[in-house]
CSV table of C-alpha atoms in Angstrom, one decimal:
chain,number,residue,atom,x,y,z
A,241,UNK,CA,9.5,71.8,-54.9
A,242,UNK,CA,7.0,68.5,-55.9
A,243,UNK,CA,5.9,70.9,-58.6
A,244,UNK,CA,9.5,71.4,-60.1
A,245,UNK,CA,10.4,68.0,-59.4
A,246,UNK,CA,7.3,66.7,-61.5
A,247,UNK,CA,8.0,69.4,-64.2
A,248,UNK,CA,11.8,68.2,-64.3
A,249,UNK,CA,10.7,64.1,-64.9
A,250,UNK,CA,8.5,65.2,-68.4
A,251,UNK,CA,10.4,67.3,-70.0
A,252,UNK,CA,13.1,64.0,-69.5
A,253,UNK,CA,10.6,61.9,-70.4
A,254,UNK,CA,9.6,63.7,-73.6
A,255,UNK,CA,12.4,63.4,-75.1
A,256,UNK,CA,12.7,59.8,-75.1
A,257,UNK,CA,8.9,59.6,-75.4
A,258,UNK,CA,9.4,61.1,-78.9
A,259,UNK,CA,11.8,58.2,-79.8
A,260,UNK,CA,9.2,55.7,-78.7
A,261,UNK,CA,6.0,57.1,-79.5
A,262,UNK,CA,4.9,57.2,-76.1
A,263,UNK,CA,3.5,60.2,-74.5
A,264,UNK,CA,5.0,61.4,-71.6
A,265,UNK,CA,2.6,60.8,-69.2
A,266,UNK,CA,2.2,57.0,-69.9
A,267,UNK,CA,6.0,56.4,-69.8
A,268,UNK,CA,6.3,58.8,-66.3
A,269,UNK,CA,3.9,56.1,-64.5
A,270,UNK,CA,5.6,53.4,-66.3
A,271,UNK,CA,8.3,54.5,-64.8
A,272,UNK,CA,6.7,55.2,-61.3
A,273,UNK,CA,5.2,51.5,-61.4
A,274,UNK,CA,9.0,50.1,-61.8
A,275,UNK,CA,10.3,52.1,-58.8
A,276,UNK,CA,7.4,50.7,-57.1
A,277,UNK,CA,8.0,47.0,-57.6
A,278,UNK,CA,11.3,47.3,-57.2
A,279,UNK,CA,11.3,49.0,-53.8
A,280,UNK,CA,8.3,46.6,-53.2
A,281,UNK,CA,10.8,43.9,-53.7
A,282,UNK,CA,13.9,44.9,-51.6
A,283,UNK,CA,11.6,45.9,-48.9
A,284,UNK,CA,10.3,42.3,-49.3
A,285,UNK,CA,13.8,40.8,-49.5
A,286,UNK,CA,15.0,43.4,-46.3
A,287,UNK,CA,12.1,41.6,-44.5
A,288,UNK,CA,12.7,38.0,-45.5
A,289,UNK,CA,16.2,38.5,-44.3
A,290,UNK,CA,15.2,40.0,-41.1
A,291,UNK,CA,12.7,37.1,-40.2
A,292,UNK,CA,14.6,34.6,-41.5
A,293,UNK,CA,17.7,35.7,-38.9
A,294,UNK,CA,15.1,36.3,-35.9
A,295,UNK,CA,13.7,32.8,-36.9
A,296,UNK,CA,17.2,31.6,-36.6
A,297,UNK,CA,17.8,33.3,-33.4
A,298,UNK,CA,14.4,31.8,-32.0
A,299,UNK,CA,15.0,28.3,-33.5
A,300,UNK,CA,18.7,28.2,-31.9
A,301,UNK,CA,17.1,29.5,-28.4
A,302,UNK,CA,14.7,26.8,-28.7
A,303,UNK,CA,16.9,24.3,-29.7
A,304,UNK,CA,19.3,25.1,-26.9
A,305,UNK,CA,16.8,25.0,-24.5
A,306,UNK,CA,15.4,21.2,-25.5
A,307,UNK,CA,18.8,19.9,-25.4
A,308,UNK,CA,19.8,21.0,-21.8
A,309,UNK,CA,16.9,19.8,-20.7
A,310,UNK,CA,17.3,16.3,-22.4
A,311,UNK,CA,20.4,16.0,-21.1
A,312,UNK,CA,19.8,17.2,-17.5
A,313,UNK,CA,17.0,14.4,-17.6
A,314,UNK,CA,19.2,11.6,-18.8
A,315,UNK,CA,21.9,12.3,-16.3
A,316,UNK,CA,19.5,12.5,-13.8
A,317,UNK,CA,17.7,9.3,-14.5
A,318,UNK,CA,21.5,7.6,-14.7
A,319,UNK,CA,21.7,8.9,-11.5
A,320,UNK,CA,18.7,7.4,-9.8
A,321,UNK,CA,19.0,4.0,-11.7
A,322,UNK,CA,22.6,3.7,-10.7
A,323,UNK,CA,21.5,3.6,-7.1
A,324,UNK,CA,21.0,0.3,-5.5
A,325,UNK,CA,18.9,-0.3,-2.4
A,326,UNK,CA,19.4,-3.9,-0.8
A,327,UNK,CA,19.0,-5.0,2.1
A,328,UNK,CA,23.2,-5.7,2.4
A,329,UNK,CA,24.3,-2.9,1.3
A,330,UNK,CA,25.5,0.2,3.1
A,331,UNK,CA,23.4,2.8,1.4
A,332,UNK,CA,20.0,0.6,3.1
A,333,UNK,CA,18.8,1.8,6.5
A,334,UNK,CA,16.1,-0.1,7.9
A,335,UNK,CA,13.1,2.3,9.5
A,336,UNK,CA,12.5,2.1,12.9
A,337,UNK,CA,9.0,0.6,12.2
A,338,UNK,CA,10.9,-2.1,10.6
A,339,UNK,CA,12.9,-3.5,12.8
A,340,UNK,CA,11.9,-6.6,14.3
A,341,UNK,CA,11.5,-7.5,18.2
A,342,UNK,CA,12.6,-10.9,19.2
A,343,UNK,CA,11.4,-10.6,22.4
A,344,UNK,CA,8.4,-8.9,21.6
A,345,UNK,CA,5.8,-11.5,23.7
A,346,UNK,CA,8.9,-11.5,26.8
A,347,UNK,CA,9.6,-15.0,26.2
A,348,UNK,CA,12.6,-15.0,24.6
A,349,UNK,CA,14.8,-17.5,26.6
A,350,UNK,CA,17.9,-14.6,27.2
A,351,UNK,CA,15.2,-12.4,29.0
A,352,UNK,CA,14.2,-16.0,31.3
A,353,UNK,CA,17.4,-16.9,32.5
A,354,UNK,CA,19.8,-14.6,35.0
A,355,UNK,CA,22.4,-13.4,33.0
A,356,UNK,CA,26.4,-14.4,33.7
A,357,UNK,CA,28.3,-12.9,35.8
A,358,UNK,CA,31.3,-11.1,35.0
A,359,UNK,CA,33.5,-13.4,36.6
A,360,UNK,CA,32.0,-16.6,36.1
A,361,UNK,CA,34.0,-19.7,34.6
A,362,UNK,CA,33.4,-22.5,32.5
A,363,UNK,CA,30.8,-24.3,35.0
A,364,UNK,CA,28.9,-21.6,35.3
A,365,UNK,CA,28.7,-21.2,31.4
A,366,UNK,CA,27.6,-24.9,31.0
A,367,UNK,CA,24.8,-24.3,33.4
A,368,UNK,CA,23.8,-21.0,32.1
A,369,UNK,CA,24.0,-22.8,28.6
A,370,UNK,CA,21.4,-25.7,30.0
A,371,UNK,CA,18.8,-23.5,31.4
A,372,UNK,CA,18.7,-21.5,28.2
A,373,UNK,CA,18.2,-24.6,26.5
A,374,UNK,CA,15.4,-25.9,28.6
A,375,UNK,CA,13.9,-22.2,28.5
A,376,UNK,CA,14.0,-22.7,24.6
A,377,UNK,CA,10.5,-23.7,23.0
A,378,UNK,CA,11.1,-26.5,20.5
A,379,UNK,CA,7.4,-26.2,18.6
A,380,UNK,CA,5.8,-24.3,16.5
A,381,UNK,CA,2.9,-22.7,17.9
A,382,UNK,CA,0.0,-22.1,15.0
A,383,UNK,CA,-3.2,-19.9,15.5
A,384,UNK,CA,-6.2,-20.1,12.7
A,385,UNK,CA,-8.4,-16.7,13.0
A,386,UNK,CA,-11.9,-17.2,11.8
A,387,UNK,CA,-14.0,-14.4,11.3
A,388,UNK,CA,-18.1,-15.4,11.3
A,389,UNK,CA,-20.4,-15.6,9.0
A,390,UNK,CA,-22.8,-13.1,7.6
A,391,UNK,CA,-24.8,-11.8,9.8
A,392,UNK,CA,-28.3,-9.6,10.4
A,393,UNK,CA,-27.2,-6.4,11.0
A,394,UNK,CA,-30.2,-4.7,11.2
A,395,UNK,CA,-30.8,-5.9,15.1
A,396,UNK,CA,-30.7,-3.3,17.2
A,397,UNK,CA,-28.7,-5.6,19.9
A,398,UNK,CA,-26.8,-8.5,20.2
A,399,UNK,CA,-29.0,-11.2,20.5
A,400,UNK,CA,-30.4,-9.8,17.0
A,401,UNK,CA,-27.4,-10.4,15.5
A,402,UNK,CA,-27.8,-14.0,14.4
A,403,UNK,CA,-26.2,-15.6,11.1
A,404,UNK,CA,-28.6,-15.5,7.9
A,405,UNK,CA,-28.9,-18.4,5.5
A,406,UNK,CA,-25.6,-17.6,3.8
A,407,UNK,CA,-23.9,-17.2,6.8
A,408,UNK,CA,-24.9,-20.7,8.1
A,409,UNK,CA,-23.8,-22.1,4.9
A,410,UNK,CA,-20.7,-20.0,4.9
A,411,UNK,CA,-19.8,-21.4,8.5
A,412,UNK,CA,-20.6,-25.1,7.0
A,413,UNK,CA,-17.9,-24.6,4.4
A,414,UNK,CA,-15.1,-23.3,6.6
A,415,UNK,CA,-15.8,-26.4,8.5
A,416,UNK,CA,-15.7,-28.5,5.6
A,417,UNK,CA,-12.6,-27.0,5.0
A,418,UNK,CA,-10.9,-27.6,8.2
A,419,UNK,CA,-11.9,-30.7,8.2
A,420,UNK,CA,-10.3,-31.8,5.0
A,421,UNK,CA,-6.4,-30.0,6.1
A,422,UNK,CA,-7.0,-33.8,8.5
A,423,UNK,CA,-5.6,-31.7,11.4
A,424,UNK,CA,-5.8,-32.5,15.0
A,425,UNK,CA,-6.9,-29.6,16.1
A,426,UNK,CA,-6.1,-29.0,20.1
A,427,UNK,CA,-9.1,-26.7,20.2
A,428,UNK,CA,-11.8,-23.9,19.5
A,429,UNK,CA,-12.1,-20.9,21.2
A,430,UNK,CA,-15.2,-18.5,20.3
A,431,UNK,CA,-16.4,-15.2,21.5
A,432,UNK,CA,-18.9,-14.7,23.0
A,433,UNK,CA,-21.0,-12.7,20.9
A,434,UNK,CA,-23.8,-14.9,19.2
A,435,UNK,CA,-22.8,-14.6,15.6
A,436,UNK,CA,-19.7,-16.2,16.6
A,437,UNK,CA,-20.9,-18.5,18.8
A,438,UNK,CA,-23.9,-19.6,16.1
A,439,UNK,CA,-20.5,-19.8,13.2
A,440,UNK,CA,-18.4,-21.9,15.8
A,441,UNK,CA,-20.9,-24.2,16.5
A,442,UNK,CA,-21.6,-25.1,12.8
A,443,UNK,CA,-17.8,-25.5,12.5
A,444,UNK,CA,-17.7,-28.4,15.0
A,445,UNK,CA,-20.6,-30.5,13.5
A,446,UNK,CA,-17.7,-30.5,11.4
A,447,UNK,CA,-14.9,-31.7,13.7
A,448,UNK,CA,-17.0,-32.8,16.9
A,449,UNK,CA,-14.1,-34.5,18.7
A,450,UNK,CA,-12.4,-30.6,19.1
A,451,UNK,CA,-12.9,-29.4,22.7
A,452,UNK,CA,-14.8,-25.6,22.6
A,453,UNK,CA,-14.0,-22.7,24.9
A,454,UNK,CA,-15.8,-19.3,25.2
A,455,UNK,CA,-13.7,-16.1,25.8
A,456,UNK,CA,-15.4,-12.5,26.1
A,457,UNK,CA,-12.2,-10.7,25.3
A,458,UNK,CA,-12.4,-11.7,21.7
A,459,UNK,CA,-15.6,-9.8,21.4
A,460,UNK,CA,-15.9,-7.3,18.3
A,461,UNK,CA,-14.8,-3.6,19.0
A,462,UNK,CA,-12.5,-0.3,18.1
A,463,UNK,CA,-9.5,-1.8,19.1
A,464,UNK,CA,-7.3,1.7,18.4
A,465,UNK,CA,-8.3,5.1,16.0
A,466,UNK,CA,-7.5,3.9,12.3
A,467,UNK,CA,-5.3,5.5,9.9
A,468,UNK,CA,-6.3,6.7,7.7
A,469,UNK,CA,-9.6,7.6,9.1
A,470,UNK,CA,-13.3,6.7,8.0
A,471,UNK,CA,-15.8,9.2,7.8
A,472,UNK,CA,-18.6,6.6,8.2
A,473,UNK,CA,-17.0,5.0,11.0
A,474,UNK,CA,-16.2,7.4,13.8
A,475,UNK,CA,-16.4,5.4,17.5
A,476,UNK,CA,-16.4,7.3,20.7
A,477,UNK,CA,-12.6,7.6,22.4
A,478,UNK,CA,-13.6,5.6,25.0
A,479,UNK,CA,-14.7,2.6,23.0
A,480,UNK,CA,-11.1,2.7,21.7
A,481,UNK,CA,-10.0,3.5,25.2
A,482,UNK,CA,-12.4,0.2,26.8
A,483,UNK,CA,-12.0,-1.8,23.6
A,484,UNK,CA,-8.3,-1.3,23.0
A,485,UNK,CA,-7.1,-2.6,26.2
A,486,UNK,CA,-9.5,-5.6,26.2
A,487,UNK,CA,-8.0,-6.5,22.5
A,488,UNK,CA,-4.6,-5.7,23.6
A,489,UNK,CA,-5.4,-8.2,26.2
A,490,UNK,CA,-6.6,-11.2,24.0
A,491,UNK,CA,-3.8,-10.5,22.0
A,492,UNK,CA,-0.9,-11.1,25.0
A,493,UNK,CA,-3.1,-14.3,25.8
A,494,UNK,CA,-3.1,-16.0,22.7
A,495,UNK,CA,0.2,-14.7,20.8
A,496,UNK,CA,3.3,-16.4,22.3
A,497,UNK,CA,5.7,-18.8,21.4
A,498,UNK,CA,4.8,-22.0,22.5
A,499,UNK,CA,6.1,-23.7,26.2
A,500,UNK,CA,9.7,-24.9,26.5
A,501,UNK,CA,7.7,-28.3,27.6
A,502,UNK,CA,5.3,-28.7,24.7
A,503,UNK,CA,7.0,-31.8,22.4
A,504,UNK,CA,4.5,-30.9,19.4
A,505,UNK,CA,3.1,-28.5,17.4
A,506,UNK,CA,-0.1,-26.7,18.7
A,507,UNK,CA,-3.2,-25.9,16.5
A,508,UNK,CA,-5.7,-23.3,18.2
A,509,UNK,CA,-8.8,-22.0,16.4
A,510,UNK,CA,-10.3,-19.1,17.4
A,511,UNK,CA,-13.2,-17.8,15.8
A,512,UNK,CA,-13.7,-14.3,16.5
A,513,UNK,CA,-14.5,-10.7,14.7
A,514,UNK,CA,-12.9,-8.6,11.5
A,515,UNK,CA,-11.7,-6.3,13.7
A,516,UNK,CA,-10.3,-8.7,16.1
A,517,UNK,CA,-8.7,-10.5,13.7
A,518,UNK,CA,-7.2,-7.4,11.8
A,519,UNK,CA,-5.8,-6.1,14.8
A,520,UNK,CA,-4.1,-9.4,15.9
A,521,UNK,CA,-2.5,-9.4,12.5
A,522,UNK,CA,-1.0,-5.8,13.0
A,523,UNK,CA,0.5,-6.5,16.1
A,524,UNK,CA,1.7,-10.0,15.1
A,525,UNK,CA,3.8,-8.6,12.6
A,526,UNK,CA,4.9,-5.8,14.4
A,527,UNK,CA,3.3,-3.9,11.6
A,528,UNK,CA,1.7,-0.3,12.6
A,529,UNK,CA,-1.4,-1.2,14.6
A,530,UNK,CA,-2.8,2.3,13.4
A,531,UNK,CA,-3.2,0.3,9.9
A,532,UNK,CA,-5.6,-2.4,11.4
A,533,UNK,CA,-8.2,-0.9,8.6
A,534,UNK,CA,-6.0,-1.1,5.6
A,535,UNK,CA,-7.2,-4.5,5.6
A,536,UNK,CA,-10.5,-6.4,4.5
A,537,UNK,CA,-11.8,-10.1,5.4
A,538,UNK,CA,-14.5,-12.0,4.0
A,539,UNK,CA,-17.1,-14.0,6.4
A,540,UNK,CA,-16.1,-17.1,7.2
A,541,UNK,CA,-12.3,-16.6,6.1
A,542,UNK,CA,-9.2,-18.3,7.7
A,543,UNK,CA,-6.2,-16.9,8.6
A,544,UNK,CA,-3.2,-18.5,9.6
A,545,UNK,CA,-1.0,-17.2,12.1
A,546,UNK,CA,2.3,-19.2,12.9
A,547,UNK,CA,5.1,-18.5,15.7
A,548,UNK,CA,7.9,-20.3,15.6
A,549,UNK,CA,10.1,-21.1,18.5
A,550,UNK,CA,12.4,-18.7,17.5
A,551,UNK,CA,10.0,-16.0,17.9
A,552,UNK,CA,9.9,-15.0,14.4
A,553,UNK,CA,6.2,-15.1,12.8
A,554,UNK,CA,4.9,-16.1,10.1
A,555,UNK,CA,1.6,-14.9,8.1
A,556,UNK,CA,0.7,-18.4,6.3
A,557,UNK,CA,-2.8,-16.7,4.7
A,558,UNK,CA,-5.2,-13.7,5.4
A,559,UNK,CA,-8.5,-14.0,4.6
A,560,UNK,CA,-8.6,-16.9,2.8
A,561,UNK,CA,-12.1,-17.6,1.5
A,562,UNK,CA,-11.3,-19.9,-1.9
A,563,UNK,CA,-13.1,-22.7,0.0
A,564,UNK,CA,-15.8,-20.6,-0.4
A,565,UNK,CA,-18.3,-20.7,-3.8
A,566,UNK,CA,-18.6,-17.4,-5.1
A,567,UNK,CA,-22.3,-17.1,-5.0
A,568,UNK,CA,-21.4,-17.4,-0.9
A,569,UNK,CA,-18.8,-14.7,-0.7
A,570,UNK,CA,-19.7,-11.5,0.9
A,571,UNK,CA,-17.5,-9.4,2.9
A,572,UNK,CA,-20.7,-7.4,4.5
């Protein structure tokens, strides 16, 4: 049949090759090259159309896809930026860990005096009214938390644990410092441990007329497990368990509001440990306790603890060691 076909082509194509002095042969693949291209070129144009309308399919996917996630983003962010969180409004609840306990040192007067009766009158009020009012503390009770100065740690026990040359110097400043607030300080209370006995008696070269106490429950220890944990710092339970009760105890015996008969403001110092004083600062603001080690204090820093008689407390400064020069600062 191809051999017919072919046969068929140049005897057509021999007659018109005789008008144009072509042979028959030549003007056959001329005419072979022609359907070529031009098949060439509607294939070509079959397949520009056919990529061009799957490019439009893909781009239209695409662009669909882009725009509903735009949009879901905006109105979610409208969402969230439309919300209001203060502390008056309805939408607010505070956390349990947030909510503050007047009565958290049992001194509030309503916990001092015996409640009213039911049927009690007006005399009864007035004298319920006065004893509430003489149960009320009227000053402000402030505590300043001193932690020592550097120390050698290398000593295998505590009478090896005496200040180096910074720390002396470090002590000298804070006393310097306290000196210049022109204070009347009511007194000093020092652990017992020597690197806070050695910092608290530098401080009172500085202000010799301030009467000095010892107490052993300010000592340094665990005062309760840390979180988060350390790795390098892993105490035995029962240092937490001997520590944390002694701490716990230093901290009901020095954070209260001040007597109902005190006429002026109090002014305690208390030079003690990091751990101590972290502790102390927890628990003084009701924060978690568990957080004691969130917090960092350089040698020889002051902070300033202040209850008022309303029970309320107040952190004035933590850690404050600007008196210091920065050549003197460690933390170590």
């Amino acid at each position: 049949i191809k051999q017919n076909v072919r046969c068929f082509f140049l005897r057509r194509f021999s007659v018109f090759s005789c008008f144009l002095s072509i042979s028959p042969i030549s003007l056959f693949k001329y005419y072979l090259s022609y359907l070529s291209v031009h098949h060439c070129e509607c294939l070509i144009k079959q397949l520009m159309m056919t990529s061009w309308s799957r490019l439009q399919k893909i781009t239209t996917v695409l662009f669909g896809a882009v725009g509903g996630a735009s949009a879901y983003y905006f109105y979610t962010r409208k969402q969230e930026t439309n919300t209001v969180f203060n502390s008056w409004t309805t939408n607010f609840q505070v956390s349990q860990c947030g909510k503050w306990d007047s009565n958290w040192d049992h001194r509030d007067p309503a916990s001092l005096v015996k409640p009213l009766k039911k049927d009690s009158d007006t005399t009864d009020e007035n004298k319920h009214n006065e004893k509430l009012e003489k149960a009320t503390p009227k000053i402000i009770r402030h505590l300043i938390l001193i932690r020592h100065g550097q120390y050698n740690q290398s000593g295998e026990s505590d009478s090896k644990h005496y200040l180096t040359e910074i720390g002396r110097k470090q002590a000298a400043f804070t006393g310097d410092r306290l000196k210049a607030l022109q204070i009347n300080w009511d007194k000093m209370i020092k652990s017992t441990l020597l690197r806070a006995q050695e910092t608290g008696s530098i401080i009172s070269t500085s202000l010799p007329q301030v009467p000095v106490e010892n107490c052993s429950l300010l000592e340094e220890g665990a005062p309760i497990p840390p979180e988060p944990p350390i790795g390098h710092w892993k105490p035995e339970y029962y240092q937490f368990f001997q520590d944390g009760a002694r701490i716990e105890t230093a901290f009901r015996k020095y954070f209260h509001r001040a007597l109902p008969e005190q006429t002026k403001d109090s002014y305690t110092l208390l030079v003690c440990h990091a751990n101590v004083i972290r502790y102390f600062v927890c628990r003084a603001l009701q924060f978690p306790p568990e957080a004691w080690l969130r917090i960092s204090l350089n040698h020889a820093s002051i902070t300033w603890i202040s209850i008022l008689p309303s029970g309320r407390v107040l952190l004035r400064g933590l850690g404050d060691s600007g008196h210091i020069p920065p050549e003197y600062v460690t933390c170590r």
